[in-house]
Amino acid sequence: MDLSRVLRVSCIVLLCASAGCTAARGSVPLRADGSPGPEECSEEALKTMRILRMRVGDAAKVELDANQIDRRNITLYDGPVESYLDGPLGMLEAGTRLYGHVWTSGRQIVVRYYEAHPVDGEPVPICAVGRDISKKSDSRPGLAVLDYSGALVFVVNSFR
């Protein structure tokens, strides 16, 4: 069985096993500066990441906003985000969409990813974060202006 077929079958099985998992998180406790507090990954996400060979610390390049690929001076808003993998992450191929949430209130932008949608598969739960994403100092509340559209995404086993 080829790798793409294995990935598709795994994704279908995991989707069935994780029905009811949500990609958007509205109940994350916030710190005093407006950044999100600690949050555990779901058992479904941890299981999915093991199957997809996504290990804690694995990283890949990502376009932060699928609607602003390869641009300078992009704007991210607080709330849901759809990102785009530029390279593989475990068994996820380049082109996989990552769905998560952006918080712009702190000194650095926080992006947490809760779901991946493989190119030829069904959405699956994951836990990953965008790291070292700095905003311009003149960014207004509720949004962040960035110099570049790309960043690195890292696999995690909980959000801290």
Coordinates of N, CA, C and O in Angstrom, one line a residue:
M1 N 0.9 -1.2 0.0 CA 0.0 0.0 0.0 C 0.9 1.2 0.0 O 1.8 1.3 0.8
D2 N 0.6 2.2 -0.9 CA 1.5 3.4 -1.0 C 1.2 4.4 0.2 O 0.1 4.3 0.8
L3 N 2.1 5.3 0.4 CA 2.0 6.2 1.5 C 0.8 7.0 1.5 O 0.1 7.3 2.5
S4 N 0.4 7.5 0.3 CA -0.8 8.4 0.3 C -2.1 7.6 0.6 O -3.0 8.1 1.3
R5 N -2.1 6.4 0.2 CA -3.3 5.5 0.6 C -3.3 5.3 2.1 O -4.4 5.3 2.7
V6 N -2.2 5.0 2.7 CA -2.1 4.8 4.1 C -2.6 6.0 4.9 O -3.3 5.9 5.8
L7 N -2.1 7.2 4.4 CA -2.5 8.4 5.0 C -4.0 8.6 5.0 O -4.7 9.0 5.9
R8 N -4.6 8.4 3.8 CA -6.0 8.6 3.6 C -6.8 7.6 4.5 O -7.8 8.1 5.2
V9 N -6.4 6.4 4.5 CA -7.1 5.4 5.4 C -7.0 5.8 6.9 O -8.0 5.8 7.6
S10 N -5.8 6.2 7.3 CA -5.6 6.6 8.7 C -6.4 7.8 9.0 O -7.0 7.9 10.1
C11 N -6.5 8.7 8.1 CA -7.3 10.0 8.3 C -8.8 9.6 8.5 O -9.5 10.2 9.3
I12 N -9.3 8.7 7.6 CA -10.7 8.4 7.7 C -11.0 7.7 9.0 O -12.0 8.0 9.7
V13 N -10.1 6.7 9.4 CA -10.3 6.0 10.7 C -10.3 7.0 11.8 O -11.1 7.0 12.7
L14 N -9.3 7.9 11.8 CA -9.2 8.9 12.9 C -10.4 9.9 12.9 O -10.8 10.3 14.0
L15 N -10.9 10.2 11.8 CA -12.0 11.1 11.7 C -13.2 10.5 12.4 O -13.9 11.1 13.2
C16 N -13.4 9.2 12.1 CA -14.6 8.5 12.7 C -14.4 8.4 14.2 O -15.3 8.6 15.0
A17 N -13.1 8.2 14.6 CA -12.9 8.0 16.1 C -13.0 9.3 16.8 O -13.2 9.4 18.0
S18 N -12.7 10.4 16.1 CA -12.7 11.7 16.8 C -13.9 12.6 16.5 O -13.8 13.8 16.6
A19 N -15.0 12.0 16.0 CA -16.2 12.8 15.7 C -16.5 13.6 17.0 O -16.5 13.1 18.1
G20 N -16.9 14.9 16.8 CA -17.2 15.7 17.9 C -16.0 16.6 18.4 O -16.2 17.5 19.2
C21 N -14.8 16.4 17.8 CA -13.7 17.2 18.2 C -13.9 18.6 17.5 O -14.3 18.6 16.3
T22 N -13.6 19.6 18.2 CA -13.8 21.0 17.6 C -12.4 21.6 17.3 O -11.4 21.4 18.0
A23 N -12.4 22.4 16.2 CA -11.2 23.1 15.8 C -11.0 24.4 16.5 O -9.9 24.9 16.7
A24 N -12.1 25.1 16.8 CA -12.0 26.4 17.3 C -12.2 26.3 18.9 O -12.9 25.6 19.4
R25 N -11.4 27.1 19.5 CA -11.4 27.0 21.0 C -11.8 28.4 21.5 O -11.1 29.4 21.4
G26 N -12.9 28.4 22.2 CA -13.4 29.7 22.7 C -13.3 29.8 24.2 O -13.5 30.8 24.8
S27 N -12.9 28.7 24.8 CA -12.9 28.7 26.3 C -11.5 28.6 26.9 O -11.3 28.2 28.0
V28 N -10.5 29.0 26.1 CA -9.1 29.0 26.6 C -9.0 30.2 27.6 O -9.3 31.3 27.3
P29 N -8.5 29.9 28.8 CA -8.3 30.9 29.8 C -7.2 31.9 29.3 O -6.2 31.5 28.7
L30 N -7.4 33.2 29.5 CA -6.5 34.2 29.0 C -5.6 34.7 30.2 O -6.1 34.9 31.3
R31 N -4.4 35.1 29.9 CA -3.5 35.7 30.9 C -3.8 37.2 30.9 O -4.6 37.7 30.1
A32 N -3.2 37.9 31.9 CA -3.4 39.3 32.0 C -3.1 40.1 30.8 O -3.8 41.1 30.5
D33 N -2.2 39.7 30.0 CA -1.8 40.4 28.8 C -2.7 40.1 27.6 O -2.5 40.6 26.5
G34 N -3.7 39.1 27.8 CA -4.6 38.7 26.7 C -4.1 37.5 25.9 O -4.8 37.0 25.0
S35 N -2.9 37.0 26.2 CA -2.5 35.8 25.5 C -3.1 34.6 26.2 O -3.5 34.6 27.4
P36 N -3.2 33.5 25.5 CA -3.9 32.3 26.0 C -3.1 31.6 27.1 O -1.8 31.6 27.0
G37 N -3.8 31.0 28.1 CA -3.1 30.3 29.1 C -2.9 28.8 28.7 O -3.2 28.4 27.6
P38 N -2.5 28.0 29.7 CA -2.2 26.6 29.4 C -3.5 25.9 28.9 O -4.6 26.2 29.3
E39 N -3.3 24.8 28.1 CA -4.4 24.1 27.6 C -3.8 22.7 27.2 O -2.8 22.6 26.6
E40 N -4.5 21.6 27.6 CA -4.1 20.3 27.3 C -4.6 19.9 25.9 O -5.6 20.4 25.4
C41 N -3.8 19.0 25.2 CA -4.2 18.5 24.0 C -5.2 17.3 24.2 O -5.0 16.6 25.2
S42 N -6.1 17.1 23.3 CA -7.1 16.0 23.5 C -6.4 14.7 23.3 O -5.3 14.6 22.5
E43 N -6.9 13.7 23.8 CA -6.4 12.3 23.6 C -6.4 11.9 22.1 O -5.5 11.3 21.6
E44 N -7.5 12.4 21.5 CA -7.6 12.1 20.0 C -6.5 12.7 19.2 O -6.0 12.1 18.3
A45 N -6.1 14.0 19.6 CA -5.1 14.7 18.9 C -3.7 13.9 19.1 O -2.9 13.7 18.2
L46 N -3.5 13.5 20.4 CA -2.2 12.9 20.7 C -2.1 11.5 19.9 O -1.1 11.2 19.4
K47 N -3.2 10.8 19.9 CA -3.3 9.5 19.1 C -3.1 9.8 17.6 O -2.3 9.1 17.0
T48 N -3.7 10.7 17.1 CA -3.6 11.1 15.7 C -2.1 11.4 15.3 O -1.6 10.9 14.3
M49 N -1.5 12.2 16.2 CA -0.1 12.6 15.9 C 0.8 11.4 16.0 O 1.8 11.4 15.2
R50 N 0.6 10.5 16.9 CA 1.4 9.3 16.9 C 1.3 8.5 15.6 O 2.3 8.1 15.0
I51 N 0.1 8.3 15.1 CA -0.2 7.6 13.9 C 0.5 8.3 12.7 O 1.0 7.7 11.8
L52 N 0.4 9.6 12.7 CA 1.0 10.4 11.6 C 2.5 10.7 11.7 O 3.0 11.5 10.9
R53 N 3.1 10.1 12.7 CA 4.5 10.2 13.0 C 4.9 11.7 13.2 O 5.9 12.2 12.7
M54 N 4.1 12.4 13.9 CA 4.4 13.8 14.3 C 4.8 13.7 15.8 O 4.0 13.5 16.7
R55 N 6.1 14.0 16.0 CA 6.7 13.9 17.3 C 6.9 15.4 17.9 O 7.1 16.3 17.1
V56 N 6.8 15.4 19.2 CA 6.9 16.7 19.9 C 8.3 17.3 19.4 O 9.3 16.7 19.5
G57 N 8.2 18.6 19.0 CA 9.4 19.3 18.6 C 9.6 19.3 17.1 O 10.4 20.0 16.5
D58 N 8.9 18.3 16.3 CA 9.0 18.4 14.9 C 8.5 19.7 14.4 O 7.6 20.3 14.9
A59 N 9.1 20.2 13.3 CA 8.7 21.5 12.8 C 8.7 21.5 11.3 O 9.2 20.7 10.6
A60 N 7.9 22.5 10.8 CA 7.8 22.7 9.3 C 7.5 24.2 9.1 O 7.1 24.9 10.0
K61 N 7.8 24.6 7.9 CA 7.5 26.0 7.4 C 6.0 26.0 7.1 O 5.4 25.1 6.6
V62 N 5.4 27.2 7.5 CA 4.0 27.3 7.3 C 3.7 28.8 6.8 O 4.4 29.7 7.1
E63 N 2.8 28.9 5.9 CA 2.2 30.2 5.5 C 1.1 30.5 6.5 O 0.2 29.7 6.6
L64 N 1.2 31.6 7.3 CA 0.3 31.8 8.4 C -1.1 32.0 8.0 O -2.0 31.6 8.7
D65 N -1.4 32.7 6.9 CA -2.7 32.9 6.4 C -2.8 32.4 5.0 O -2.1 32.9 4.1
A66 N -3.6 31.4 4.7 CA -3.7 30.8 3.4 C -4.2 31.8 2.4 O -4.1 31.6 1.2
N67 N -4.8 32.9 2.8 CA -5.2 34.0 1.9 C -4.2 35.1 1.6 O -4.4 36.0 0.8
Q68 N -3.0 35.0 2.3 CA -2.0 36.0 2.1 C -0.6 35.3 1.9 O 0.4 35.8 2.5
I69 N -0.5 34.3 1.1 CA 0.7 33.5 0.9 C 1.7 34.4 0.1 O 1.4 35.1 -0.8
D70 N 3.0 34.3 0.6 CA 4.2 34.9 0.0 C 4.0 36.4 -0.1 O 4.5 37.0 -1.1
R71 N 3.4 37.0 0.9 CA 3.3 38.5 0.9 C 4.1 39.1 2.0 O 4.4 38.5 3.0
R72 N 4.4 40.4 1.9 CA 5.0 41.1 2.9 C 3.9 42.0 3.6 O 2.9 42.3 3.0
N73 N 4.1 42.3 4.8 CA 3.2 43.2 5.6 C 1.8 42.6 5.6 O 0.8 43.2 5.2
I74 N 1.7 41.4 6.1 CA 0.3 40.7 6.2 C -0.3 41.2 7.5 O 0.4 41.6 8.4
T75 N -1.6 41.0 7.6 CA -2.3 41.3 8.8 C -3.0 40.1 9.3 O -3.8 39.4 8.5
L76 N -2.8 39.7 10.6 CA -3.6 38.7 11.2 C -4.5 39.3 12.2 O -4.1 40.2 12.9
Y77 N -5.7 38.7 12.3 CA -6.7 39.2 13.3 C -6.9 38.2 14.4 O -6.7 37.0 14.2
D78 N -7.3 38.6 15.6 CA -7.7 37.7 16.6 C -8.8 36.8 16.1 O -9.7 37.3 15.5
G79 N -8.6 35.5 16.4 CA -9.7 34.6 16.0 C -9.2 33.4 15.1 O -8.0 33.1 15.1
P80 N -10.1 32.8 14.4 CA -9.7 31.6 13.6 C -8.8 31.9 12.5 O -8.8 33.1 12.0
V81 N -7.9 30.9 12.2 CA -7.0 31.1 11.1 C -6.8 29.8 10.3 O -7.0 28.7 10.8
E82 N -6.7 30.0 9.0 CA -6.4 28.8 8.1 C -5.0 29.1 7.6 O -4.7 30.0 6.9
S83 N -4.1 28.1 7.9 CA -2.7 28.2 7.4 C -2.4 27.1 6.4 O -3.2 26.2 6.2
Y84 N -1.2 27.2 5.8 CA -0.8 26.3 4.7 C 0.6 25.8 5.0 O 1.5 26.5 5.1
L85 N 0.7 24.4 5.0 CA 2.1 23.8 5.2 C 2.9 24.0 4.0 O 2.5 23.6 2.9
D86 N 4.1 24.5 4.1 CA 5.0 24.7 3.0 C 5.8 23.4 2.7 O 6.4 23.2 1.7
G87 N 6.0 22.6 3.8 CA 6.7 21.3 3.7 C 6.1 20.3 4.5 O 5.1 20.5 5.2
P88 N 6.6 19.1 4.5 CA 6.0 18.0 5.2 C 6.2 18.1 6.7 O 7.1 18.7 7.2
L89 N 5.2 17.6 7.5 CA 5.2 17.6 8.9 C 4.7 16.2 9.3 O 3.5 15.9 9.2
G90 N 5.6 15.3 9.7 CA 5.3 13.9 9.9 C 4.8 13.4 8.6 O 5.5 13.6 7.5
M91 N 3.7 12.7 8.5 CA 3.1 12.2 7.3 C 2.2 13.2 6.5 O 1.7 12.9 5.5
L92 N 2.1 14.4 7.1 CA 1.3 15.4 6.4 C 2.2 16.0 5.3 O 3.3 16.4 5.6
E93 N 1.6 16.2 4.2 CA 2.3 16.7 3.0 C 2.3 18.2 3.0 O 1.4 18.8 3.5
A94 N 3.2 18.8 2.2 CA 3.1 20.2 1.8 C 1.7 20.4 1.2 O 1.2 19.6 0.5
G95 N 1.1 21.5 1.5 CA -0.3 21.8 1.0 C -1.4 21.5 2.0 O -2.5 21.9 1.8
T96 N -1.0 20.8 3.0 CA -2.0 20.5 4.1 C -2.5 21.8 4.7 O -1.6 22.7 5.0
R97 N -3.7 22.0 5.0 CA -4.3 23.1 5.7 C -4.3 22.9 7.2 O -4.6 21.8 7.6
L98 N -3.9 23.9 7.9 CA -3.9 23.8 9.4 C -4.9 24.8 9.9 O -4.9 26.0 9.4
Y99 N -5.8 24.4 10.8 CA -6.8 25.3 11.3 C -6.6 25.5 12.8 O -6.3 24.6 13.5
G100 N -6.6 26.8 13.2 CA -6.4 27.1 14.6 C -6.9 28.4 15.0 O -7.9 28.9 14.4
H101 N -6.3 29.0 15.9 CA -6.7 30.3 16.5 C -5.5 31.2 16.8 O -4.5 30.7 17.2
V102 N -5.7 32.5 16.5 CA -4.7 33.5 16.7 C -5.0 34.4 17.8 O -6.2 34.9 17.9
W103 N -4.0 34.7 18.7 CA -4.2 35.8 19.7 C -3.1 36.8 19.5 O -1.9 36.5 19.4
T104 N -3.4 38.1 19.4 CA -2.5 39.1 19.0 C -2.2 40.0 20.2 O -1.4 41.0 20.1
S105 N -2.8 39.8 21.4 CA -2.7 40.8 22.5 C -1.3 40.9 23.2 O -0.9 41.9 23.6
G106 N -0.6 39.8 23.3 CA 0.7 39.8 24.0 C 1.8 40.4 23.1 O 1.6 41.0 22.1
R107 N 3.1 40.4 23.7 CA 4.2 40.9 22.9 C 4.4 40.2 21.6 O 4.9 40.7 20.6
Q108 N 4.2 38.9 21.7 CA 4.3 38.1 20.4 C 3.0 37.5 20.1 O 2.1 37.3 21.0
I109 N 2.8 37.2 18.9 CA 1.5 36.5 18.4 C 1.6 35.1 18.8 O 2.6 34.4 18.8
V110 N 0.4 34.6 19.3 CA 0.3 33.2 19.6 C -0.7 32.5 18.6 O -1.8 33.0 18.4
V111 N -0.2 31.5 18.0 CA -1.0 30.7 17.1 C -1.1 29.2 17.5 O 0.0 28.6 17.7
R112 N -2.2 28.7 17.8 CA -2.4 27.3 18.2 C -3.2 26.6 17.1 O -4.3 27.1 16.7
Y113 N -2.7 25.5 16.7 CA -3.4 24.7 15.7 C -4.0 23.5 16.3 O -3.4 22.7 17.1
Y114 N -5.3 23.3 16.0 CA -6.1 22.2 16.6 C -6.5 21.1 15.5 O -7.0 20.1 15.9
E115 N -6.4 21.4 14.2 CA -6.8 20.5 13.2 C -6.0 20.7 11.9 O -5.6 21.8 11.6
A116 N -5.8 19.5 11.3 CA -5.1 19.5 10.0 C -6.0 18.9 9.0 O -6.7 18.0 9.3
H117 N -6.0 19.5 7.8 CA -6.8 18.9 6.7 C -5.8 18.5 5.5 O -5.4 19.4 4.7
P118 N -5.4 17.2 5.5 CA -4.5 16.8 4.4 C -5.1 17.0 3.0 O -6.3 17.1 2.9
V119 N -4.2 17.2 2.1 CA -4.5 17.4 0.7 C -5.6 16.4 0.2 O -6.6 16.8 -0.4
D120 N -5.4 15.1 0.4 CA -6.3 14.1 -0.1 C -6.9 13.4 1.1 O -7.1 12.1 1.0
G121 N -7.3 14.0 2.1 CA -7.9 13.3 3.3 C -8.9 14.2 4.0 O -9.3 15.2 3.6
E122 N -9.3 13.6 5.1 CA -10.3 14.3 5.9 C -9.6 15.0 7.1 O -8.5 14.7 7.4
P123 N -10.2 16.0 7.7 CA -9.6 16.7 8.8 C -9.4 15.8 10.0 O -10.2 14.9 10.2
V124 N -8.3 16.1 10.7 CA -7.9 15.3 11.8 C -7.4 16.2 12.9 O -6.9 17.3 12.6
P125 N -7.6 15.8 14.2 CA -7.1 16.7 15.3 C -5.6 16.6 15.5 O -5.0 15.6 15.3
I126 N -5.0 17.8 15.8 CA -3.6 17.8 16.1 C -3.3 18.9 17.2 O -4.3 19.6 17.5
C127 N -2.1 19.0 17.6 CA -1.7 20.1 18.5 C -0.4 20.6 18.0 O 0.6 19.9 18.0
A128 N -0.3 21.9 17.6 CA 0.9 22.5 17.1 C 0.8 24.0 17.3 O -0.3 24.5 17.5
V129 N 1.9 24.6 17.4 CA 2.0 26.1 17.6 C 2.9 26.8 16.6 O 3.9 26.2 16.1
G130 N 2.6 28.0 16.3 CA 3.5 28.9 15.5 C 4.4 29.5 16.5 O 4.0 29.9 17.6
R131 N 5.7 29.6 16.2 CA 6.6 30.1 17.2 C 7.4 31.3 16.6 O 7.6 31.4 15.4
D132 N 7.8 32.2 17.5 CA 8.7 33.4 17.2 C 8.0 34.2 16.1 O 8.7 34.6 15.2
I133 N 6.8 34.6 16.3 CA 6.0 35.4 15.4 C 5.9 36.8 16.0 O 5.1 37.0 16.9
S134 N 6.7 37.7 15.5 CA 6.7 39.0 16.0 C 5.9 40.0 15.2 O 5.9 39.9 13.9
K135 N 5.2 40.8 15.9 CA 4.3 41.8 15.2 C 5.0 43.2 15.1 O 5.9 43.4 16.0
K136 N 4.6 44.0 14.2 CA 5.2 45.4 14.2 C 4.6 46.2 15.4 O 3.5 45.9 15.8
S137 N 5.5 47.1 15.8 CA 5.1 47.8 17.0 C 3.9 48.7 16.8 O 3.2 49.1 17.8
D138 N 3.6 49.1 15.6 CA 2.4 50.0 15.3 C 1.1 49.2 15.1 O 0.1 49.7 14.7
S139 N 1.1 47.9 15.4 CA -0.1 47.1 15.3 C -1.2 47.5 16.2 O -0.9 47.8 17.4
R140 N -2.4 47.7 15.8 CA -3.5 48.1 16.6 C -4.1 46.9 17.4 O -3.9 45.8 17.1
P141 N -4.8 47.2 18.5 CA -5.4 46.1 19.3 C -6.3 45.2 18.4 O -7.1 45.7 17.5
G142 N -6.3 43.9 18.6 CA -7.1 43.0 17.9 C -6.5 42.5 16.5 O -7.1 41.7 15.9
L143 N -5.4 43.1 16.2 CA -4.7 42.6 14.9 C -3.2 42.8 15.1 O -2.7 43.4 16.0
A144 N -2.5 42.1 14.2 CA -1.1 42.2 14.2 C -0.6 42.3 12.7 O -1.0 41.5 11.9
V145 N 0.3 43.3 12.5 CA 0.9 43.4 11.1 C 2.2 42.8 11.2 O 3.0 43.0 12.2
L146 N 2.5 41.9 10.3 CA 3.8 41.1 10.2 C 4.6 41.5 9.0 O 4.0 41.8 8.0
D147 N 5.9 41.4 9.1 CA 6.8 41.7 8.0 C 6.6 40.6 6.9 O 6.7 40.9 5.7
Y148 N 6.5 39.4 7.3 CA 6.5 38.2 6.4 C 5.3 37.3 6.7 O 4.8 37.3 7.8
S149 N 4.9 36.6 5.6 CA 3.7 35.7 5.7 C 4.1 34.3 6.3 O 3.2 33.5 6.7
G150 N 5.4 34.0 6.4 CA 5.8 32.6 6.8 C 6.3 32.6 8.2 O 6.6 33.6 8.8
A151 N 6.2 31.4 8.8 CA 6.7 31.1 10.1 C 7.0 29.6 10.2 O 6.9 28.9 9.3
L152 N 7.4 29.2 11.4 CA 7.6 27.8 11.7 C 6.5 27.3 12.6 O 6.1 28.0 13.5
V153 N 6.0 26.1 12.4 CA 5.0 25.5 13.2 C 5.7 24.3 13.9 O 6.5 23.6 13.2
F154 N 5.4 24.1 15.2 CA 6.0 23.0 16.0 C 5.0 22.1 16.6 O 4.0 22.7 17.1
V155 N 5.2 20.8 16.6 CA 4.3 19.9 17.2 C 4.5 20.0 18.7 O 5.6 20.0 19.2
V156 N 3.4 20.0 19.5 CA 3.4 20.0 20.9 C 2.5 18.9 21.5 O 1.6 18.4 20.8
N157 N 2.7 18.6 22.8 CA 1.8 17.7 23.4 C 0.8 18.4 24.4 O 0.0 17.8 25.0
S158 N 1.1 19.7 24.6 CA 0.1 20.5 25.3 C 0.5 22.0 25.0 O 1.6 22.2 24.5
F159 N -0.4 22.9 25.3 CA -0.2 24.3 25.0 C 0.2 24.9 26.4 O -0.6 24.8 27.3
R160 N 1.3 25.7 26.4 CA 1.7 26.3 27.7 C 1.6 27.8 27.6 O 1.7 28.5 26.8

